[in-house]
Each structure stands twice: as structure tokens, then as C-alpha cells.
Coordinates of C-alpha atoms in Angstrom, one line a residue:
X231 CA -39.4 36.2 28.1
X232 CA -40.8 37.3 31.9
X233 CA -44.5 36.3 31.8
X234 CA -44.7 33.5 29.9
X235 CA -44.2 29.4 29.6
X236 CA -41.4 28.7 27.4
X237 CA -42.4 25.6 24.9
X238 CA -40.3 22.6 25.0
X239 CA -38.4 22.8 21.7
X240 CA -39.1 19.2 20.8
X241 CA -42.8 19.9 21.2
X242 CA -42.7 23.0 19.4
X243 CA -40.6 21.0 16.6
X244 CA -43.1 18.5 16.3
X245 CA -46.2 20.7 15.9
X246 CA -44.3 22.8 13.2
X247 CA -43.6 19.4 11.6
X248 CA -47.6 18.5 11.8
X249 CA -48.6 21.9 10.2
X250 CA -46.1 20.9 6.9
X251 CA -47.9 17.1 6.8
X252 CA -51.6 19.1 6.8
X253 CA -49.9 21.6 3.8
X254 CA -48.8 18.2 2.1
X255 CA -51.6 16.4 2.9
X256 CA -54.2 18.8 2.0
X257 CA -52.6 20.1 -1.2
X258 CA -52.1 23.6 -0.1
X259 CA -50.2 25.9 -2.4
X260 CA -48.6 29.3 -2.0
X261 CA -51.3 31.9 -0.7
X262 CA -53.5 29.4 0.3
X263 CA -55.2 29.9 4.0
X264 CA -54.4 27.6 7.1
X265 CA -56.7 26.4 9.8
X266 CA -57.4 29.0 12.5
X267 CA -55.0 28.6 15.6
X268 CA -58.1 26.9 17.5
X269 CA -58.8 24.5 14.6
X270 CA -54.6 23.7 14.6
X271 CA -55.1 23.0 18.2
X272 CA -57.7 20.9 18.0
X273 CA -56.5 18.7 14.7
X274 CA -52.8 18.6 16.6
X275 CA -53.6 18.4 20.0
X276 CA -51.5 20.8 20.6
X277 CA -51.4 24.0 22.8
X278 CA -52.0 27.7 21.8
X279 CA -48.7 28.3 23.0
X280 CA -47.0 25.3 21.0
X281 CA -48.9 26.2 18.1
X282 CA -47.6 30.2 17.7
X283 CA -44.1 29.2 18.4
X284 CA -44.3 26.3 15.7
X285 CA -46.2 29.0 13.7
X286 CA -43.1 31.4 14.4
X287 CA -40.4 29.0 13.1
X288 CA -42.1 28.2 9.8
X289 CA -42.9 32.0 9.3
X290 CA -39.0 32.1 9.7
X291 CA -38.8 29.9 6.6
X292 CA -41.5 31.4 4.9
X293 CA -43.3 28.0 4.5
X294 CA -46.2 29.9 6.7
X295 CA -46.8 34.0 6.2
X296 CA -48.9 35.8 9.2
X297 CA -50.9 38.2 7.8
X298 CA -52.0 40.5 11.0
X299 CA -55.9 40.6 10.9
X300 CA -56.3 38.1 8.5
X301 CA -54.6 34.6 9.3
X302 CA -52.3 33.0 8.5
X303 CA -51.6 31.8 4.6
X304 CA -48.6 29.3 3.0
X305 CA -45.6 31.3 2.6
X306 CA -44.2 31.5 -1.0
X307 CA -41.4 29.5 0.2
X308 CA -38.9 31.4 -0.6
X309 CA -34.8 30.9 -0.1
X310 CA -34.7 34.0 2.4
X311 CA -33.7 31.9 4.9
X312 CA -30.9 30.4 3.1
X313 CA -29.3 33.7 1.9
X314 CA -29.7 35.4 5.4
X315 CA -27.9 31.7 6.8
X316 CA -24.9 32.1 4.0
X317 CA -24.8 35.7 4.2
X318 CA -24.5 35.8 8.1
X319 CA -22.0 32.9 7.5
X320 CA -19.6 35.1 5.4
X321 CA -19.4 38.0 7.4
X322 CA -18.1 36.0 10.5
X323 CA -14.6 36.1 9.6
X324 CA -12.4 36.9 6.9
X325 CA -11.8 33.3 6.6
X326 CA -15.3 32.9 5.9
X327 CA -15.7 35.3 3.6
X328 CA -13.2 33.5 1.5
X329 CA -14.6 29.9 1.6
X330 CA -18.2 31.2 0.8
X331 CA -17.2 33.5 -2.1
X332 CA -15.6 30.0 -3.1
X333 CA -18.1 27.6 -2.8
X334 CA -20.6 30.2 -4.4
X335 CA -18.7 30.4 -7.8
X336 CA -18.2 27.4 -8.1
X337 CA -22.0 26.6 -7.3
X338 CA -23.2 29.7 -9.9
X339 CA -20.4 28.0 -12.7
X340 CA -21.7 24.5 -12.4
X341 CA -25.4 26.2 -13.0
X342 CA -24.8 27.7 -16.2
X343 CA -21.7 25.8 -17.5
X344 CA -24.3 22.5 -16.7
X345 CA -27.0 23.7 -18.4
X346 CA -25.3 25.4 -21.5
X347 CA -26.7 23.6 -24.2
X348 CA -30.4 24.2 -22.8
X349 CA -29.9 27.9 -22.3
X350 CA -28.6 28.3 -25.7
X351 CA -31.2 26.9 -27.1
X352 CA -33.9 28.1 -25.0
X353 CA -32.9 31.7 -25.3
X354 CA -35.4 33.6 -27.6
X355 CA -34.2 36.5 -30.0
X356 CA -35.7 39.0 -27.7
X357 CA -34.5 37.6 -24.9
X358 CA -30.8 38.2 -26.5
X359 CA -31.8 41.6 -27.3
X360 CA -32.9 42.2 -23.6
X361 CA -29.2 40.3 -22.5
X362 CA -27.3 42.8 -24.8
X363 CA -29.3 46.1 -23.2
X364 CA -28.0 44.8 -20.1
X365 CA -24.3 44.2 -21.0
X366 CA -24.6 47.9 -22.4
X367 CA -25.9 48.8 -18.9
X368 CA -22.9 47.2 -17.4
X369 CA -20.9 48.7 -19.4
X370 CA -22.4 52.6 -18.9
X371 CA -22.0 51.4 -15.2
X372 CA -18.9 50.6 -15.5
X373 CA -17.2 53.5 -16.9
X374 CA -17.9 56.6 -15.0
X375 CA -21.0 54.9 -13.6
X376 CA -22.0 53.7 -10.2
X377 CA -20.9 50.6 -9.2
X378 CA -24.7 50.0 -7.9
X379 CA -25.8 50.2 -11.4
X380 CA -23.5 47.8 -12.7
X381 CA -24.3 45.4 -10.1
X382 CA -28.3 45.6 -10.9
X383 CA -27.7 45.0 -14.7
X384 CA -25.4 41.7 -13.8
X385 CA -27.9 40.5 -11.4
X386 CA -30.9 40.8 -13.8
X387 CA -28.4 39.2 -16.8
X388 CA -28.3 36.2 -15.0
X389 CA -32.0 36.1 -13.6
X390 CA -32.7 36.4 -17.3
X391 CA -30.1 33.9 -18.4
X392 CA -31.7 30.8 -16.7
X393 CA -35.6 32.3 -17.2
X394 CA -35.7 30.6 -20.3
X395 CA -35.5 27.1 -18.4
X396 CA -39.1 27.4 -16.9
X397 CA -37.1 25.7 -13.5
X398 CA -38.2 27.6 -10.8
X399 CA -35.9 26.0 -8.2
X400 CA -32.9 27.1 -10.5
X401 CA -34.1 30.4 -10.7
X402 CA -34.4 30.8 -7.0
X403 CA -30.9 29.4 -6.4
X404 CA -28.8 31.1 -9.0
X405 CA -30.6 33.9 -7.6
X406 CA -29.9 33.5 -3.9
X407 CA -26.5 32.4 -4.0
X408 CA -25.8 35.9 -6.6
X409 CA -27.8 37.6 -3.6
X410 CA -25.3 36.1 -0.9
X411 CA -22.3 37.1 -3.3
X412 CA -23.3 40.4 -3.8
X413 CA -23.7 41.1 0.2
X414 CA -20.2 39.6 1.0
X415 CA -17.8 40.0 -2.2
X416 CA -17.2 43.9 -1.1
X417 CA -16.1 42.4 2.1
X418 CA -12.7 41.3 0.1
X419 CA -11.2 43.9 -2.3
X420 CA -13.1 45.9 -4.6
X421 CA -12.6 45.1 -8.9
X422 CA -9.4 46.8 -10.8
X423 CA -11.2 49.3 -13.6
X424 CA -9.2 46.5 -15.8
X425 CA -11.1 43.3 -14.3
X426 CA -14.6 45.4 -14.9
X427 CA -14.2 45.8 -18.8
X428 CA -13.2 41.9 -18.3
X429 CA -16.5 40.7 -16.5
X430 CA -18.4 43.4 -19.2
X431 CA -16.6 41.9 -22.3
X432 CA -17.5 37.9 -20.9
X433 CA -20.5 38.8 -20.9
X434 CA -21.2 40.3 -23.9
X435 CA -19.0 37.3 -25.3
X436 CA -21.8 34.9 -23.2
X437 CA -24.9 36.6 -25.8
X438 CA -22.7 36.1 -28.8
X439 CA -22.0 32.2 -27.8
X440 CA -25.8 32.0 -27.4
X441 CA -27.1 34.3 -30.2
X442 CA -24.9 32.0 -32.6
X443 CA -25.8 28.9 -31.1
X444 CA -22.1 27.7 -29.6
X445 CA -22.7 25.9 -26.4
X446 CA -19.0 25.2 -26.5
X447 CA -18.3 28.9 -27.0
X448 CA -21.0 30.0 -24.2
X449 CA -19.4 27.8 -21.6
X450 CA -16.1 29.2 -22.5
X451 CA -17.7 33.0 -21.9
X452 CA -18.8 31.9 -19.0
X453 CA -15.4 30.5 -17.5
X454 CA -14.0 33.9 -18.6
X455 CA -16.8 36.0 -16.3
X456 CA -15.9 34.1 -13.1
X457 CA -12.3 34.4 -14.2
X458 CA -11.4 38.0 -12.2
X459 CA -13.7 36.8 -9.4
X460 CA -11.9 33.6 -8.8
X461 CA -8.2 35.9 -8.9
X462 CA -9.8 37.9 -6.3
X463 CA -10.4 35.0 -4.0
X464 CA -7.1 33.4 -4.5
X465 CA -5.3 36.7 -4.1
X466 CA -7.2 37.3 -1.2
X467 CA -7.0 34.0 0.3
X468 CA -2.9 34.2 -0.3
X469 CA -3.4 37.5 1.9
X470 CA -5.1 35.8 4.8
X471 CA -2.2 33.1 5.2
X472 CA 0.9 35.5 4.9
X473 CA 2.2 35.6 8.8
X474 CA 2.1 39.0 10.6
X475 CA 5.0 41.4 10.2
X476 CA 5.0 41.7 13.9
X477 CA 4.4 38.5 15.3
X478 CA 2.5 38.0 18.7
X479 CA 4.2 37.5 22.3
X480 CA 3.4 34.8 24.3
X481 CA 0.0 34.8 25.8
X482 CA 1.8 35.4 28.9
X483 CA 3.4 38.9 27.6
X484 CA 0.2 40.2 26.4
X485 CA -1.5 42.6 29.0
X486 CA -5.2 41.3 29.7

């Protein structure tokens, strides 16, 4: 920017690597208040400049949160930053979009298929109540509905499907990568009104599994949800490798 010294990114690296050692070191936890910018300075030996781009970088990350006026705080460390990274990733290219739809089912299958027997038997009876209001939603959505209602009902199925756990990092990732899918899945083909009443009846068939206690039949409820979604990606990656109808010239015969 005209006016000012750019920080050498090594530096700038290295002081946003001390502020994380004094979060460790001290103990901090989210919401907690950091040093003033002098006081990071002076315990980093570091300059203003250094220390507000370091600052910038972990606000990024949301390991730091600037609050105008106030300071600055530990972020809540939030996966943000990986769902804006594998989002921006999968709206590159078509390509992409494939791959990451790919690698983010099988990532949300291994999840809940891996922690089947838990959930099934973490899963209170309101909880299942709460899990079939939400397959009804789907449903509603579904037929006649708006697709944005559907979508909010599936999300909050599966937030509420791992809950039970108590494991925070789980939550967070089966909730980022359903964020990531959500943002680029419309940028392939949209569901058949036939592969909807398939997703709603999986998941109704996912609370039955777990209402009765069938681990065996809950992961095999879950294998049929990601069933459609997986067609979708293999139909559309069978798309992307067909050749042209019309191939190209030579670069030669194209006009530049």
C-alpha cells in the first residue's frame, strides 16, 4: 500500500507464531484479552508494524478477534478459514467441484459410519424426537417446499446427529465440510424429485436404526443418504471426461 513499510513476511510470520506460544503459554482461552499492542512489542521485540500484520493473519484464522475500541481477545477458533479455503477451492473449476464434492462425502461418511455405535447409543429419546421433526421438515421441504428449507432441516439433522458425542472438534468438522458442500454441490446438477424422497426416506430410516438400537442398521441408513449424492458425482464426473462434439483446431487456427 503507498505510504507505508511493507513487513518482511518471515518477520511477520514469526511474531504471529510468538503471539500463539504467549496464548499457549499463558493458558488463554476463547474470549480471553491479549496484551496491548505496546506490551506485544515490548515482550516480542517486535515492531508496531510487525505486530498488526501478525495480528491481521491470526485474525484471519480467528485464533485472535479485534474488537475496535476494545482490544484485541482469542478468537473462538473457529474452521472459517477452512471452509472459505475448500469452498474457494471448488468453485475454481468444474474439475474441482467434482474432486471436493468427493473427498467431502467420503470425509462426512467415515464420520458417522465410524462413530455408529456411539451415536446410537448416545442419542437420547428426545433427541430422536427432535431428528424425526426434522426428517418431517425435509420432507414438507421437499414436496412443494423450498429447497432452502430442506437444506436447513438436513443441516441441523446432522449438527444434531454427532451433538450427542460431546466432541467439539467433530462437531466443528462435520459442520464445515456440510457448509463447504452445501456452497458448491449446486454448482453440479440439481437432485431429481425421485433422489429427494430418497435422501428424506435414509434419513428417516437413520432415526429408526438409532431409535431401535441397530448400529449395523444405522450405518446401512447412512450409506443409503450419501447414495444419490455419490450418483451425482459420478454422473457428473462421466460428463466432464466425454470429448467435445466439436473438437478444437490447432492453436494455430484459433484467432487470438
Amino acid at each position: 500500500m503507498p505510504g507505508t513499510r511493507p513487513v518482511r513476511p518471515l518477520l511477520r510470520q514469526e511474531v504471529a507464531d510468538g503471539i500463539k506460544r504467549y496464548i499457549l503459554e499463558n493458558r488463554l482461552h476463547p474470549g480471553d484479552p491479549l496484551p496491548t499492542e505496546t506490551e506485544l512489542c515490548e515482550a516480542l521485540g517486535a515492531s508496531r508494524s510487525s505486530v498488526r500484520e501478525a495480528v491481521k493473519i491470526l485474525h484471519a484464522l480467528d485464533i485472535v478477534e479485534v474488537r475496535h475500541g476494545h482490544g484485541t481477545y482469542v478468537g473462538h477458533l473457529s474452521l472459517s478459514a477452512l471452509v472459505e479455503s475448500l469452498t474457494f477451492r471448488g468453485l475454481l473449476s468444474p474439475d474441482d467441484d467434482v474432486q471436493v464434492l468427493a473427498d467431502l462425502v467420503d470425509v462426512r461418511e467415515l464420520f458417522e459410519r465410524g462413530m455408529a455405535e456411539r451415536i446410537v447409543a448416545s442419542l437420547s429419546g428426545e433427541q430422536l424426537d427432535a431428528l424425526e421433526r426434522l426428517v418431517t421438515r425435509m420432507s414438507d421441504a421437499g414436496v412443494g417446499g423450498d429447497g432452502q428449507g430442506l437444506i436447513e432441516a438436513d443441516r441441523a439433522f446432522h449438527a444434531l446427529l454427532v451433538a450427542p458425542l460431546g466432541n467439539d472438534l467433530m462437531g466443528q468438522l462435520s459442520m464445515a465440510f456440510w457448509d463447504v458442500y452445501a456452497i458448491v454441490a449446486p454448482q453440479i446438477d440439481g437432485f431429481t424429485h425421485t433422489e429427494q424422497a430418497e435422501t428424506v426416506a435414509a434419513h428417516h430410516n437413520i432415526v429408526t436404526a438409532a431409535r431401535a438400537g441397530d448400529a449395523a442398521a444405522f450405518v446401512q441408513a447412512i450409506g443409503e443418504h450419501y447414495a444419490p449424492v455419490r450418483r451425482r458425482i459420478s454422473e457428473a464426473r462421466t460428463r466432464s471426461c466425454r470429448p467435445s462434439a466439436a473438437p478444437l483446431g490447432s492453436l494455430n487456427e484459433l484467432d487470438i
